[in-house]
Amino acid sequence: GVGRGKGRGRGSQGGRGGNGATGRGARNARSPRTPRKSGAAIPQSYVERMAARHWQGGKAEGKTANAELIESIYDNILSAPSAGRRVSMQQSALELSGYLEHYLWPLYEQKTATWSHTMSLVVMVTLKCREGVPAWSAFESDADRFAAFFSRALALPSERPA
């Protein structure tokens, strides 16, 4: 193992080896909570930074959708395999940040929306349903716009980018 102290054995076994609340035992107890970064990993704080910069506090009002931002979030978080805890946490962070209600839907325009923008809406609704969170309230105020979105979503397979 990694260092045993002063030859006294492990943890709280006898004498001056430590009681587990201080010293080496406490430091090792915290290390599993420290996130490990890989080359492709996006820390959860990425979602928080993007939310603060782009949609929380009404920042999206009167603006147009940032296609590069939506594409990046879709590619790295929403379309990532959901087998990992990191991806699941980031998806939850997106849901909690109001990404659907404060950015994707208010800035959605059927004629100009990218494939990723439309699919992001679909995935966010799916995530809300999976979490047991009301998913449709964001769409209630504009039934005609929702119908246009739904038509576009149904047409997506023929538009899937190469």
PDB file of C-alpha atoms in Angstrom:
ATOM      1  CA  GLY A   1       0.000   0.000   0.000  1.00  0.00           C
ATOM      2  CA  VAL A   2       0.943   3.640   0.111  1.00  0.00           C
ATOM      3  CA  GLY A   3       3.032   4.466   3.195  1.00  0.00           C
ATOM      4  CA  ARG A   4       2.152   2.876   6.515  1.00  0.00           C
ATOM      5  CA  GLY A   5       3.313   5.583   8.849  1.00  0.00           C
ATOM      6  CA  LYS A   6       6.205   4.953  11.233  1.00  0.00           C
ATOM      7  CA  GLY A   7       6.240   1.186  11.092  1.00  0.00           C
ATOM      8  CA  ARG A   8       3.270   0.946  13.453  1.00  0.00           C
ATOM      9  CA  GLY A   9       0.879  -0.925  11.198  1.00  0.00           C
ATOM     10  CA  ARG A  10      -2.372   0.422   9.776  1.00  0.00           C
ATOM     11  CA  GLY A  11      -4.717   3.167  10.987  1.00  0.00           C
ATOM     12  CA  SER A  12      -5.777   2.836  14.597  1.00  0.00           C
ATOM     13  CA  GLN A  13      -3.971  -0.412  15.371  1.00  0.00           C
ATOM     14  CA  GLY A  14      -2.054   0.385  18.501  1.00  0.00           C
ATOM     15  CA  GLY A  15       0.143   3.195  19.778  1.00  0.00           C
ATOM     16  CA  ARG A  16       0.893   6.253  17.745  1.00  0.00           C
ATOM     17  CA  GLY A  17      -0.592   5.005  14.461  1.00  0.00           C
ATOM     18  CA  GLY A  18      -3.429   7.531  14.489  1.00  0.00           C
ATOM     19  CA  ASN A  19      -7.105   7.298  15.245  1.00  0.00           C
ATOM     20  CA  GLY A  20      -8.483   7.645  11.735  1.00  0.00           C
ATOM     21  CA  ALA A  21      -9.901  11.138  12.416  1.00  0.00           C
ATOM     22  CA  THR A  22      -6.615  12.916  11.770  1.00  0.00           C
ATOM     23  CA  GLY A  23      -3.469  12.266   9.848  1.00  0.00           C
ATOM     24  CA  ARG A  24      -3.160   9.906   6.920  1.00  0.00           C
ATOM     25  CA  GLY A  25      -6.473   8.081   7.540  1.00  0.00           C
ATOM     26  CA  ALA A  26      -8.551  11.266   7.260  1.00  0.00           C
ATOM     27  CA  ARG A  27      -6.748  12.379   4.108  1.00  0.00           C
ATOM     28  CA  ASN A  28      -7.351   9.017   2.445  1.00  0.00           C
ATOM     29  CA  ALA A  29     -11.016   9.138   3.480  1.00  0.00           C
ATOM     30  CA  ARG A  30     -11.478  12.365   1.499  1.00  0.00           C
ATOM     31  CA  SER A  31      -9.641  11.372  -1.671  1.00  0.00           C
ATOM     32  CA  PRO A  32     -12.497   9.367  -3.284  1.00  0.00           C
ATOM     33  CA  ARG A  33     -14.642  12.527  -3.293  1.00  0.00           C
ATOM     34  CA  THR A  34     -12.040  14.459  -5.267  1.00  0.00           C
ATOM     35  CA  PRO A  35     -13.097  14.335  -8.934  1.00  0.00           C
ATOM     36  CA  ARG A  36     -10.535  12.929 -11.323  1.00  0.00           C
ATOM     37  CA  LYS A  37     -10.212  14.782 -14.588  1.00  0.00           C
ATOM     38  CA  SER A  38      -9.562  12.990 -17.832  1.00  0.00           C
ATOM     39  CA  GLY A  39      -8.813  14.633 -21.162  1.00  0.00           C
ATOM     40  CA  ALA A  40     -12.447  14.547 -22.315  1.00  0.00           C
ATOM     41  CA  ALA A  41     -14.087  15.160 -18.934  1.00  0.00           C
ATOM     42  CA  ILE A  42     -16.038  18.358 -18.361  1.00  0.00           C
ATOM     43  CA  PRO A  43     -16.339  19.191 -14.660  1.00  0.00           C
ATOM     44  CA  GLN A  44     -19.840  19.692 -13.314  1.00  0.00           C
ATOM     45  CA  SER A  45     -18.913  23.313 -12.656  1.00  0.00           C
ATOM     46  CA  TYR A  46     -18.902  23.750 -16.444  1.00  0.00           C
ATOM     47  CA  VAL A  47     -22.709  23.548 -16.368  1.00  0.00           C
ATOM     48  CA  GLU A  48     -22.867  26.055 -13.538  1.00  0.00           C
ATOM     49  CA  ARG A  49     -20.551  28.475 -15.377  1.00  0.00           C
ATOM     50  CA  MET A  50     -22.519  28.191 -18.625  1.00  0.00           C
ATOM     51  CA  ALA A  51     -25.828  28.661 -16.800  1.00  0.00           C
ATOM     52  CA  ALA A  52     -24.578  31.771 -15.018  1.00  0.00           C
ATOM     53  CA  ARG A  53     -23.157  33.174 -18.235  1.00  0.00           C
ATOM     54  CA  HIS A  54     -25.977  32.342 -20.667  1.00  0.00           C
ATOM     55  CA  TRP A  55     -29.401  31.645 -19.139  1.00  0.00           C
ATOM     56  CA  GLN A  56     -29.827  32.146 -15.425  1.00  0.00           C
ATOM     57  CA  GLY A  57     -31.281  35.450 -14.257  1.00  0.00           C
ATOM     58  CA  GLY A  58     -33.016  36.147 -17.562  1.00  0.00           C
ATOM     59  CA  LYS A  59     -29.765  36.499 -19.527  1.00  0.00           C
ATOM     60  CA  ALA A  60     -31.223  34.758 -22.594  1.00  0.00           C
ATOM     61  CA  GLU A  61     -34.141  37.172 -22.971  1.00  0.00           C
ATOM     62  CA  GLY A  62     -34.058  39.039 -26.270  1.00  0.00           C
ATOM     63  CA  LYS A  63     -31.052  37.102 -27.574  1.00  0.00           C
ATOM     64  CA  THR A  64     -30.605  34.456 -30.223  1.00  0.00           C
ATOM     65  CA  ALA A  65     -29.458  30.927 -29.472  1.00  0.00           C
ATOM     66  CA  ASN A  66     -25.716  30.297 -29.426  1.00  0.00           C
ATOM     67  CA  ALA A  67     -25.489  27.292 -31.768  1.00  0.00           C
ATOM     68  CA  GLU A  68     -21.904  26.476 -30.707  1.00  0.00           C
ATOM     69  CA  LEU A  69     -22.868  26.399 -27.024  1.00  0.00           C
ATOM     70  CA  ILE A  70     -25.890  24.182 -27.698  1.00  0.00           C
ATOM     71  CA  GLU A  71     -23.787  21.873 -29.896  1.00  0.00           C
ATOM     72  CA  SER A  72     -21.086  21.591 -27.224  1.00  0.00           C
ATOM     73  CA  ILE A  73     -23.568  20.802 -24.449  1.00  0.00           C
ATOM     74  CA  TYR A  74     -25.376  18.289 -26.653  1.00  0.00           C
ATOM     75  CA  ASP A  75     -22.176  16.531 -27.761  1.00  0.00           C
ATOM     76  CA  ASN A  76     -20.486  16.437 -24.364  1.00  0.00           C
ATOM     77  CA  ILE A  77     -23.387  15.971 -21.954  1.00  0.00           C
ATOM     78  CA  LEU A  78     -26.762  15.231 -23.497  1.00  0.00           C
ATOM     79  CA  SER A  79     -25.708  12.673 -26.115  1.00  0.00           C
ATOM     80  CA  ALA A  80     -22.970  11.091 -24.000  1.00  0.00           C
ATOM     81  CA  PRO A  81     -23.557   7.494 -22.950  1.00  0.00           C
ATOM     82  CA  SER A  82     -25.462   7.612 -19.667  1.00  0.00           C
ATOM     83  CA  ALA A  83     -23.484   4.762 -18.149  1.00  0.00           C
ATOM     84  CA  GLY A  84     -21.275   7.118 -16.144  1.00  0.00           C
ATOM     85  CA  ARG A  85     -21.968   8.960 -12.926  1.00  0.00           C
ATOM     86  CA  ARG A  86     -20.239  12.099 -14.249  1.00  0.00           C
ATOM     87  CA  VAL A  87     -22.608  12.382 -17.217  1.00  0.00           C
ATOM     88  CA  SER A  88     -25.649  11.720 -15.038  1.00  0.00           C
ATOM     89  CA  MET A  89     -24.583  14.458 -12.601  1.00  0.00           C
ATOM     90  CA  GLN A  90     -24.045  16.925 -15.449  1.00  0.00           C
ATOM     91  CA  GLN A  91     -27.416  16.096 -16.962  1.00  0.00           C
ATOM     92  CA  SER A  92     -29.047  16.657 -13.574  1.00  0.00           C
ATOM     93  CA  ALA A  93     -27.182  19.947 -13.218  1.00  0.00           C
ATOM     94  CA  LEU A  94     -28.533  21.047 -16.610  1.00  0.00           C
ATOM     95  CA  GLU A  95     -32.063  20.143 -15.554  1.00  0.00           C
ATOM     96  CA  LEU A  96     -31.733  21.990 -12.242  1.00  0.00           C
ATOM     97  CA  SER A  97     -30.230  25.061 -13.922  1.00  0.00           C
ATOM     98  CA  GLY A  98     -33.330  25.582 -16.056  1.00  0.00           C
ATOM     99  CA  TYR A  99     -31.546  24.940 -19.372  1.00  0.00           C
ATOM    100  CA  LEU A 100     -34.806  23.840 -21.024  1.00  0.00           C
ATOM    101  CA  GLU A 101     -37.049  26.562 -19.561  1.00  0.00           C
ATOM    102  CA  HIS A 102     -34.626  29.491 -19.667  1.00  0.00           C
ATOM    103  CA  TYR A 103     -32.523  28.852 -22.753  1.00  0.00           C
ATOM    104  CA  LEU A 104     -33.493  26.068 -25.134  1.00  0.00           C
ATOM    105  CA  TRP A 105     -37.234  26.712 -25.359  1.00  0.00           C
ATOM    106  CA  PRO A 106     -37.326  30.537 -25.185  1.00  0.00           C
ATOM    107  CA  LEU A 107     -34.696  30.757 -27.947  1.00  0.00           C
ATOM    108  CA  TYR A 108     -36.130  27.990 -30.127  1.00  0.00           C
ATOM    109  CA  GLU A 109     -37.266  29.040 -33.593  1.00  0.00           C
ATOM    110  CA  GLN A 110     -38.386  26.256 -35.872  1.00  0.00           C
ATOM    111  CA  LYS A 111     -36.983  27.791 -39.067  1.00  0.00           C
ATOM    112  CA  THR A 112     -33.505  28.492 -37.689  1.00  0.00           C
ATOM    113  CA  ALA A 113     -33.044  25.858 -34.962  1.00  0.00           C
ATOM    114  CA  THR A 114     -30.152  23.493 -35.482  1.00  0.00           C
ATOM    115  CA  TRP A 115     -30.441  19.738 -35.268  1.00  0.00           C
ATOM    116  CA  SER A 116     -28.668  19.855 -31.886  1.00  0.00           C
ATOM    117  CA  HIS A 117     -31.039  22.516 -30.549  1.00  0.00           C
ATOM    118  CA  THR A 118     -34.095  20.426 -31.442  1.00  0.00           C
ATOM    119  CA  MET A 119     -32.560  17.209 -30.105  1.00  0.00           C
ATOM    120  CA  SER A 120     -31.469  18.992 -26.918  1.00  0.00           C
ATOM    121  CA  LEU A 121     -35.103  19.883 -26.261  1.00  0.00           C
ATOM    122  CA  VAL A 122     -36.121  16.263 -26.839  1.00  0.00           C
ATOM    123  CA  VAL A 123     -33.411  14.935 -24.513  1.00  0.00           C
ATOM    124  CA  MET A 124     -34.155  17.487 -21.771  1.00  0.00           C
ATOM    125  CA  VAL A 125     -37.858  16.535 -21.800  1.00  0.00           C
ATOM    126  CA  THR A 126     -36.832  12.874 -21.591  1.00  0.00           C
ATOM    127  CA  LEU A 127     -34.525  13.598 -18.646  1.00  0.00           C
ATOM    128  CA  LYS A 128     -37.292  15.439 -16.808  1.00  0.00           C
ATOM    129  CA  CYS A 129     -39.695  12.532 -17.352  1.00  0.00           C
ATOM    130  CA  ARG A 130     -37.055  10.067 -16.146  1.00  0.00           C
ATOM    131  CA  GLU A 131     -36.510  12.135 -12.990  1.00  0.00           C
ATOM    132  CA  GLY A 132     -40.242  12.471 -12.339  1.00  0.00           C
ATOM    133  CA  VAL A 133     -40.117  16.248 -12.862  1.00  0.00           C
ATOM    134  CA  PRO A 134     -42.968  17.997 -14.726  1.00  0.00           C
ATOM    135  CA  ALA A 135     -41.678  18.228 -18.282  1.00  0.00           C
ATOM    136  CA  TRP A 136     -44.376  19.993 -20.251  1.00  0.00           C
ATOM    137  CA  SER A 137     -45.037  23.191 -18.299  1.00  0.00           C
ATOM    138  CA  ALA A 138     -42.461  25.165 -20.320  1.00  0.00           C
ATOM    139  CA  PHE A 139     -44.464  24.501 -23.486  1.00  0.00           C
ATOM    140  CA  GLU A 140     -47.980  25.275 -22.200  1.00  0.00           C
ATOM    141  CA  SER A 141     -47.987  28.964 -23.036  1.00  0.00           C
ATOM    142  CA  ASP A 142     -47.457  28.525 -26.784  1.00  0.00           C
ATOM    143  CA  ALA A 143     -49.281  25.536 -28.271  1.00  0.00           C
ATOM    144  CA  ASP A 144     -48.660  26.608 -31.893  1.00  0.00           C
ATOM    145  CA  ARG A 145     -44.912  26.914 -31.358  1.00  0.00           C
ATOM    146  CA  PHE A 146     -44.886  23.561 -29.574  1.00  0.00           C
ATOM    147  CA  ALA A 147     -46.713  21.959 -32.526  1.00  0.00           C
ATOM    148  CA  ALA A 148     -44.059  23.369 -34.883  1.00  0.00           C
ATOM    149  CA  PHE A 149     -41.284  22.034 -32.628  1.00  0.00           C
ATOM    150  CA  PHE A 150     -42.931  18.617 -32.472  1.00  0.00           C
ATOM    151  CA  SER A 151     -43.220  18.479 -36.270  1.00  0.00           C
ATOM    152  CA  ARG A 152     -39.547  19.354 -36.583  1.00  0.00           C
ATOM    153  CA  ALA A 153     -38.592  16.730 -34.006  1.00  0.00           C
ATOM    154  CA  LEU A 154     -40.487  14.079 -35.977  1.00  0.00           C
ATOM    155  CA  ALA A 155     -38.574  15.062 -39.114  1.00  0.00           C
ATOM    156  CA  LEU A 156     -35.146  14.867 -37.449  1.00  0.00           C
ATOM    157  CA  PRO A 157     -33.990  11.422 -38.582  1.00  0.00           C
ATOM    158  CA  SER A 158     -33.879  12.606 -42.198  1.00  0.00           C
ATOM    159  CA  GLU A 159     -31.826  15.645 -41.127  1.00  0.00           C
ATOM    160  CA  ARG A 160     -29.312  13.878 -38.918  1.00  0.00           C
ATOM    161  CA  PRO A 161     -25.883  15.402 -39.589  1.00  0.00           C
ATOM    162  CA  ALA A 162     -23.229  13.131 -41.034  1.00  0.00           C
TER     163      ALA A 162
END
